[in-house]
Coordinates of C-alpha atoms in Angstrom, one line a residue:
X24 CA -30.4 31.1 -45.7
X25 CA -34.3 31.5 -44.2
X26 CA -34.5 32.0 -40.5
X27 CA -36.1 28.4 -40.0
X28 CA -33.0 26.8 -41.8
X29 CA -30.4 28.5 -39.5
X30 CA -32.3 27.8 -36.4
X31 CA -32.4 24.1 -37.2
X32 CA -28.4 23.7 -38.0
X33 CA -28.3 25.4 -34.4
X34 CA -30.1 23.0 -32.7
X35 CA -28.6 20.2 -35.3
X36 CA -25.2 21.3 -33.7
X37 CA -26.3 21.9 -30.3
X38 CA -26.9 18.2 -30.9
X39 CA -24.2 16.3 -32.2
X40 CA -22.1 18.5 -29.6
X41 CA -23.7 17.0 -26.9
X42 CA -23.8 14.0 -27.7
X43 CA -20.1 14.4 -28.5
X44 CA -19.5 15.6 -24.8
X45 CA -21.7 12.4 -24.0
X46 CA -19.2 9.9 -25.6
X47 CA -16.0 11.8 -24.3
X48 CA -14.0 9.7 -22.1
X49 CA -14.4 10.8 -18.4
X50 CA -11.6 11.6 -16.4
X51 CA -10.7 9.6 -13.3
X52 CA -8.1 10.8 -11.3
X53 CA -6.1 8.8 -8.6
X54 CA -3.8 9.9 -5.6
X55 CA -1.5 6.5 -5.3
X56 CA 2.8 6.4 -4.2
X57 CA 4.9 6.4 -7.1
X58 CA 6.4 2.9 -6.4
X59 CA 2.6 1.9 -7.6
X60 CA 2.5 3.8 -11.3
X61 CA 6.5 2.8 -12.0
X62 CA 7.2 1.1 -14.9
X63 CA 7.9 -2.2 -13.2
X64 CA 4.4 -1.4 -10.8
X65 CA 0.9 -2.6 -11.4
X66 CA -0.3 0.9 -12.3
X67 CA 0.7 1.3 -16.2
X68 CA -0.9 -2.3 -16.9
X69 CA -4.1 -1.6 -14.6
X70 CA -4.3 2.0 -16.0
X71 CA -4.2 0.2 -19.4
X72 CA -7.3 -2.3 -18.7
X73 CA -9.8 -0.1 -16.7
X74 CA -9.6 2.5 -19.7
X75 CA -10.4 0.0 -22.2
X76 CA -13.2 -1.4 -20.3
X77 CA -14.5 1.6 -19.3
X78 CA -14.2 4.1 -21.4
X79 CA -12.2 6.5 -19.3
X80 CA -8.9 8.2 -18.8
X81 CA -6.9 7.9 -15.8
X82 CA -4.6 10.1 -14.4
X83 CA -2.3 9.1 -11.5
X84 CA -1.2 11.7 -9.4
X85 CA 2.0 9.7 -7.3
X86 CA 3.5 10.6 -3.7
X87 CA 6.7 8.7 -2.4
X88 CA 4.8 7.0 0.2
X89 CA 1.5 6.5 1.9
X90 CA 1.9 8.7 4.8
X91 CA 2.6 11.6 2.3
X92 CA -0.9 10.1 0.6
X93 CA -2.8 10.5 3.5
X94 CA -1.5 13.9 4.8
X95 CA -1.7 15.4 0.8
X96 CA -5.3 14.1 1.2
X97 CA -5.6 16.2 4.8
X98 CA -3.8 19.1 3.2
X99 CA -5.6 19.8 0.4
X100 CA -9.3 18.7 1.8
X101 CA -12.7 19.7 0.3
X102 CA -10.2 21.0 -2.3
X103 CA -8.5 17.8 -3.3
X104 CA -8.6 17.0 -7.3
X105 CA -9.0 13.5 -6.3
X106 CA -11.3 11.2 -7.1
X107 CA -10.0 8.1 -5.5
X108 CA -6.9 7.7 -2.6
X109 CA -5.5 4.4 -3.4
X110 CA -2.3 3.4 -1.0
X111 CA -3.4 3.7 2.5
X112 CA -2.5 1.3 4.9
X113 CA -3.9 0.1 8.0
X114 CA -1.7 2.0 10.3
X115 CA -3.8 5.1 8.9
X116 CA -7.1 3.5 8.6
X117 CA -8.9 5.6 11.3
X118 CA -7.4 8.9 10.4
X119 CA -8.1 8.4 7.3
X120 CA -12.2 7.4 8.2
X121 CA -12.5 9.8 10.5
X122 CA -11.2 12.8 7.9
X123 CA -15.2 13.1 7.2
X124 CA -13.3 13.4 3.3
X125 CA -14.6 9.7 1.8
X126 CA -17.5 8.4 1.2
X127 CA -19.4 4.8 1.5
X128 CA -18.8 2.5 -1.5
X129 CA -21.4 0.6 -3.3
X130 CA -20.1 -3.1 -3.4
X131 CA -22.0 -5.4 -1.8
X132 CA -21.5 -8.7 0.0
X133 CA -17.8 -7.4 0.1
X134 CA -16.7 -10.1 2.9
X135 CA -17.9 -12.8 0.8
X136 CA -15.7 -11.4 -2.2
X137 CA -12.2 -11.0 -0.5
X138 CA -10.3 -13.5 1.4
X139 CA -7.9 -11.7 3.9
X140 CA -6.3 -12.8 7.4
X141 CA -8.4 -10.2 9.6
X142 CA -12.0 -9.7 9.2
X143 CA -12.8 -6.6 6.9
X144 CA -15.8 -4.2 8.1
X145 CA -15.1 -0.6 6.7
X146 CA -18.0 0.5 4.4
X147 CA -15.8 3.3 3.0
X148 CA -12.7 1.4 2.0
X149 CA -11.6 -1.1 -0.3
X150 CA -8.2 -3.5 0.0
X151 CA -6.5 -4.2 -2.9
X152 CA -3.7 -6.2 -1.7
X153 CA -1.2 -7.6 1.9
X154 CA 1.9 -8.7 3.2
X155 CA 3.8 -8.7 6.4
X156 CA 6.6 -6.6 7.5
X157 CA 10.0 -9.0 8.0
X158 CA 13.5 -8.4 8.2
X159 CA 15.1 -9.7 5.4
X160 CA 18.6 -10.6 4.6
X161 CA 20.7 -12.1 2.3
X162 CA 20.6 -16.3 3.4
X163 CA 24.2 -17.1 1.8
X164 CA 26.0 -14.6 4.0
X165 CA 23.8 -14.0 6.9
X166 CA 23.6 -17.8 8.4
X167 CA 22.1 -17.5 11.5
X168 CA 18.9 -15.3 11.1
X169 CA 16.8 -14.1 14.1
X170 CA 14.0 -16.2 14.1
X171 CA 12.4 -13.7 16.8
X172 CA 12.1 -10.4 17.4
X173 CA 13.8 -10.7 20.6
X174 CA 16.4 -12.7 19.3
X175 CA 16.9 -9.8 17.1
X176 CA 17.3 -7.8 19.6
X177 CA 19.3 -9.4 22.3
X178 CA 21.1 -11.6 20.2
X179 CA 21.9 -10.8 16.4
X180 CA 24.6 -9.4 15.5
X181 CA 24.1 -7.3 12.0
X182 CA 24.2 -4.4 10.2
X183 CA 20.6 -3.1 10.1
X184 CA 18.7 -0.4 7.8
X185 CA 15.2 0.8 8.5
X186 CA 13.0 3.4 7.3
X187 CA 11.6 6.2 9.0
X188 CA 8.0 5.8 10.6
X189 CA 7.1 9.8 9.9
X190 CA 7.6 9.1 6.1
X191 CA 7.4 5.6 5.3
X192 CA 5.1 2.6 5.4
X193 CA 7.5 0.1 6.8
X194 CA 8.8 2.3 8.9
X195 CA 5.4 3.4 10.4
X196 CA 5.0 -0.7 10.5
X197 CA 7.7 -1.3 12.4
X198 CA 7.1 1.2 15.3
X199 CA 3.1 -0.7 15.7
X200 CA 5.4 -4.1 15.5
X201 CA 7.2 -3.2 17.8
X202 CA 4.1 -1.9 20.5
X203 CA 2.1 -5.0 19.4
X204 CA 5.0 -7.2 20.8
X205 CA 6.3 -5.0 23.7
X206 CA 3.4 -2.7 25.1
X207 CA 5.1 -0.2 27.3
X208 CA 8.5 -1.5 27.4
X209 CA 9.1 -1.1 23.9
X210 CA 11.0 1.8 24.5
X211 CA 13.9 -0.3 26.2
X212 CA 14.0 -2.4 23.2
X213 CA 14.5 0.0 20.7
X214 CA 17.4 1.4 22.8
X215 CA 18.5 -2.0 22.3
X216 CA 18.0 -2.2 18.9
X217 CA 19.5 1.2 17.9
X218 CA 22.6 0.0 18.6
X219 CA 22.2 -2.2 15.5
X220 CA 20.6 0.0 13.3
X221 CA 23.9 1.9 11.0
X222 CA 20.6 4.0 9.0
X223 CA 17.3 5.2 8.9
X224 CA 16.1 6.3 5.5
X225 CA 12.8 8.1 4.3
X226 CA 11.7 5.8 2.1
X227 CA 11.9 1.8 1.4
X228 CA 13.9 1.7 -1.8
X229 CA 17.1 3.5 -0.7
X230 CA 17.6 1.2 2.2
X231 CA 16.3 -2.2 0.4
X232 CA 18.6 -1.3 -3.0
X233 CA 21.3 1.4 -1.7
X234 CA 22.2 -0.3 1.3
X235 CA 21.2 -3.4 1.5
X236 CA 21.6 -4.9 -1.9
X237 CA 24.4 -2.9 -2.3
X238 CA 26.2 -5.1 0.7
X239 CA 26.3 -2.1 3.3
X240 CA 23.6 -3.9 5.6
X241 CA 23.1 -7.3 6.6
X242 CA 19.2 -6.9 7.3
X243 CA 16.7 -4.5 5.9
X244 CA 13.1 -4.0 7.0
X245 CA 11.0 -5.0 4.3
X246 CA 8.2 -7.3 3.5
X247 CA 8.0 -11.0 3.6
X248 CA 7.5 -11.0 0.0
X249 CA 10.3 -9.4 -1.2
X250 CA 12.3 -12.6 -1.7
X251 CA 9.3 -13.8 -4.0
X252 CA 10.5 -10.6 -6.2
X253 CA 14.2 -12.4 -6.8
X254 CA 13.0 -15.4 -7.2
X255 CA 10.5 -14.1 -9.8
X256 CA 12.4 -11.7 -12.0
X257 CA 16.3 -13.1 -10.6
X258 CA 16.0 -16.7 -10.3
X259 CA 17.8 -15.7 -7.2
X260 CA 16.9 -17.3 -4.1
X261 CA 19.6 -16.6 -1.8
X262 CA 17.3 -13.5 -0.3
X263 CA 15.1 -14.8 2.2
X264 CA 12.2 -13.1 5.2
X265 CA 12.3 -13.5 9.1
X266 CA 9.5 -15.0 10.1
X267 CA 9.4 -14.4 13.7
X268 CA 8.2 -16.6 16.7
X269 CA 6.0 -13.3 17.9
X270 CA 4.6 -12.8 14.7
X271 CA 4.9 -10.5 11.9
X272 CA 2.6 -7.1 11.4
X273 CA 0.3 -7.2 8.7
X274 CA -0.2 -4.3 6.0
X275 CA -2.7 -4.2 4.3
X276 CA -3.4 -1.1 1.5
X277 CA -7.1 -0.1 0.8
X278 CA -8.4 2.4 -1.3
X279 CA -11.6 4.8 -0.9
X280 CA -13.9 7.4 -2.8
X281 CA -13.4 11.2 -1.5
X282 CA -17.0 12.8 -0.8
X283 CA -16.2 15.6 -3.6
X284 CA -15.6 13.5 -6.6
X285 CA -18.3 14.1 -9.6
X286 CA -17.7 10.7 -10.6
X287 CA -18.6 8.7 -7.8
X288 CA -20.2 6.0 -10.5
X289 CA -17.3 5.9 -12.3
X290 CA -14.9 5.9 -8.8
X291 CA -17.4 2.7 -8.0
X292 CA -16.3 1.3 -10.9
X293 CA -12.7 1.6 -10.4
X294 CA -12.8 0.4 -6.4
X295 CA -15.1 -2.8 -7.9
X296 CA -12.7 -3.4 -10.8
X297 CA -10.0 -3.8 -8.0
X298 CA -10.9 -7.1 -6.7
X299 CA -11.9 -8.6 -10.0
X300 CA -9.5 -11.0 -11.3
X301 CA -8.1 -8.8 -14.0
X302 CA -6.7 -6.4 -11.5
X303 CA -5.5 -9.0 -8.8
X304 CA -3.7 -11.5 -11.2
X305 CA -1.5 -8.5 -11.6
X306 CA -0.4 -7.6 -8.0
X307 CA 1.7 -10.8 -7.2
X308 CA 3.9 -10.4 -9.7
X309 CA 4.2 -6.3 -9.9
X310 CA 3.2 -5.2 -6.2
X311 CA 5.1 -8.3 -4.8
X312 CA 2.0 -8.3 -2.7
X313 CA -0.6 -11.0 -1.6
X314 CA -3.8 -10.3 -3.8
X315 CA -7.2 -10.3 -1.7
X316 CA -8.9 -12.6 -3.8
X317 CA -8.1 -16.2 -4.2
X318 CA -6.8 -16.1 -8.1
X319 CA -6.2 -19.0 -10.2
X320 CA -2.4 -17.8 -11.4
X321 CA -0.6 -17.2 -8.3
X322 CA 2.8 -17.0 -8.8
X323 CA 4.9 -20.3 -8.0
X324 CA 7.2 -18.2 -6.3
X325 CA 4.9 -17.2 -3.7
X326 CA 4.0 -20.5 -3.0
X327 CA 7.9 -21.1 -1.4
X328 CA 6.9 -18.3 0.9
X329 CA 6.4 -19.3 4.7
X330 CA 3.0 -17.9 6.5
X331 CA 3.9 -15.7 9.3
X332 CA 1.3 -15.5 12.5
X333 CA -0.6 -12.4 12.2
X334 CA 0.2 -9.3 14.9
X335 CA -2.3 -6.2 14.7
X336 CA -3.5 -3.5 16.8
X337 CA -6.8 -1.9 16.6
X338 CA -6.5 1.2 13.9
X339 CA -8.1 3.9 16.7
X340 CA -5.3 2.9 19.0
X341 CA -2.7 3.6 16.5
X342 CA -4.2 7.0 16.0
X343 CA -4.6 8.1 19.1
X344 CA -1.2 7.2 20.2
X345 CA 1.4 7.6 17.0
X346 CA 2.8 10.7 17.8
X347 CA 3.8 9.1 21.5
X348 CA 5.4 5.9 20.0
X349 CA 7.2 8.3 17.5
X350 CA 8.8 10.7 20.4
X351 CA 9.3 7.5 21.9
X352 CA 11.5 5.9 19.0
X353 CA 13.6 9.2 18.6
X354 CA 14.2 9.6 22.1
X355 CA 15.4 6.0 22.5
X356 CA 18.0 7.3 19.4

């Protein structure tokens, strides 16, 4: 074969494998807690629709919960194979912004796209879904439910299971609860409400399935949707929320775009796919949470859910102060 000839199949090659690489699906990869990519979890369904739009691959990379997000996130830093963090809460808002490890989004006019009960100003992150923390209990053998924290506290008497605030969401929720409520005497409450408390587990599902579906607890610490989830997939409506006098602490989960990512469009993408209808029609009914947008198909079952009044404390005061309020919750032990 002449010279000329086998220089043009080279660049003939050099061309189709390029645009070859060109067509490739791109990889997007996404730190999330493993409750989110379950089988029953919005993740396999979402993960499903944003490849086919998009042309992309997804892999999830899954924590147990969103503390261990954010501190796998601090950990690994300018080293993270993340593109995305999506499963933060509100309680680690600031740390999380001021890591110096996300980046601004590009959505526009974001306020006039979501409709949540606090006003949303972070350029960096974007919520996907929230609820309300609640103590919930079974309504057929628990008959007089707390309708107040205080009443709770001073008056209840019940077998309660919470999670731990250094490893879970919840748990974290009900320690700013708790402050948002009480200010500096919350540490003679929860020597008060120790007394009550028969476990503390790491994460939500032992104590919501282990002990209190499986009768060793009369109240859990959970969400105020979690009775939407038995009537839903049950028919069962004899598990009902606290709504308390005081209010109920909102959680909120967001998701942002870490500064190293190579696919920042694509990331973009992802975070503008999120409040699009496609992806909140599914969190109802798989995240038993509160989408952010007002869809057409909410769930009937959420409907039968009462409104709590909104608690919340600013995200820098949680920062600076968490450690205290946890030293303060295991000395009151």
């Amino acid at each position: 074969m002449p010279a000329e000839e086998k220089m043009k199949l080279i660049i003939y090659f050099i061309f189709f494998l390029l645009i070859s690489l060109s067509l490739k699906a791109q990889k997007l990869t996404i730190y999330t807690y493993d409750s989110f990519i379950s089988e029953w979890g919005p993740g396999p369904i979402i993960e499903k629709k944003f490849e086919e739009n998009f042309n992309t691959e997804i892999e999830f990379i899954a924590v147990d919960s969103s503390a261990t997000l954010l501190n796998k996130i601090l950990l690994e830093g300018s080293a993270t194979k993340a593109d995305i963090v999506l499963g933060l809460d509100m309680n680690l808002f600031y740390e999380a912004d001021k890591s110096n490890l996300f980046t601004i989004h590009s959505i526009d006019n974001l306020e006039n796209k979501i409709s949540i009960p606090i006003k949303w100003n972070s350029k960096k992150f974007i919520p996907y879904n929230y609820g309300y923390f609640a103590f919930v209990y079974n309504n057929k053998l628990f008959k007089n439910p707390p309708k107040s924290m205080n009443e709770l506290i001073n008056y209840t008497k019940a077998r309660i299971v919470i999670q731990d605030p250094r490893t879970s969401t919840p748990g974290l929720g009900l320690l700013t609860w708790m402050k948002a409520i009480y200010g500096e005497d919350a540490y003679k409450e929860w020597e008060k409400l120790n007394k009550k408390i028969i476990s503390v587990t790491k994460g939500w599902t032992d104590s919501y399935y282990n002990f209190f579906m499986g009768g060793e607890a009369d109240i859990v610490l959970s969400y105020s949707t979690s009775p939407a989830a038995h009537i839903m997939f049950e028919n069962n409506y004899d598990i009902s929320a606290a709504i308390f006098e005081e209010g109920n602490y909102i959680s909120i989960e967001f998701a942002g775009i870490l500064k190293k990512s190579k696919n920042k469009k694509l990331a973009n993408e992802f975070l503008n796919f999120m409040i699009t209808n496609d992806f909140q029609s599914i969190i109802p009914s798989t995240n038993i949470m509160y989408p952010v947008t007002n869809i057409d198909n909410l769930p009937e079952a959420f409907n039968k859910l009462e409104i709590p009044k909104v608690l919340y404390l600013d995200p820098k005061i949680i920062n600076a102060q968490k450690d205290d309020w946890i030293e303060e919750w295991l000395n009151a032990s």
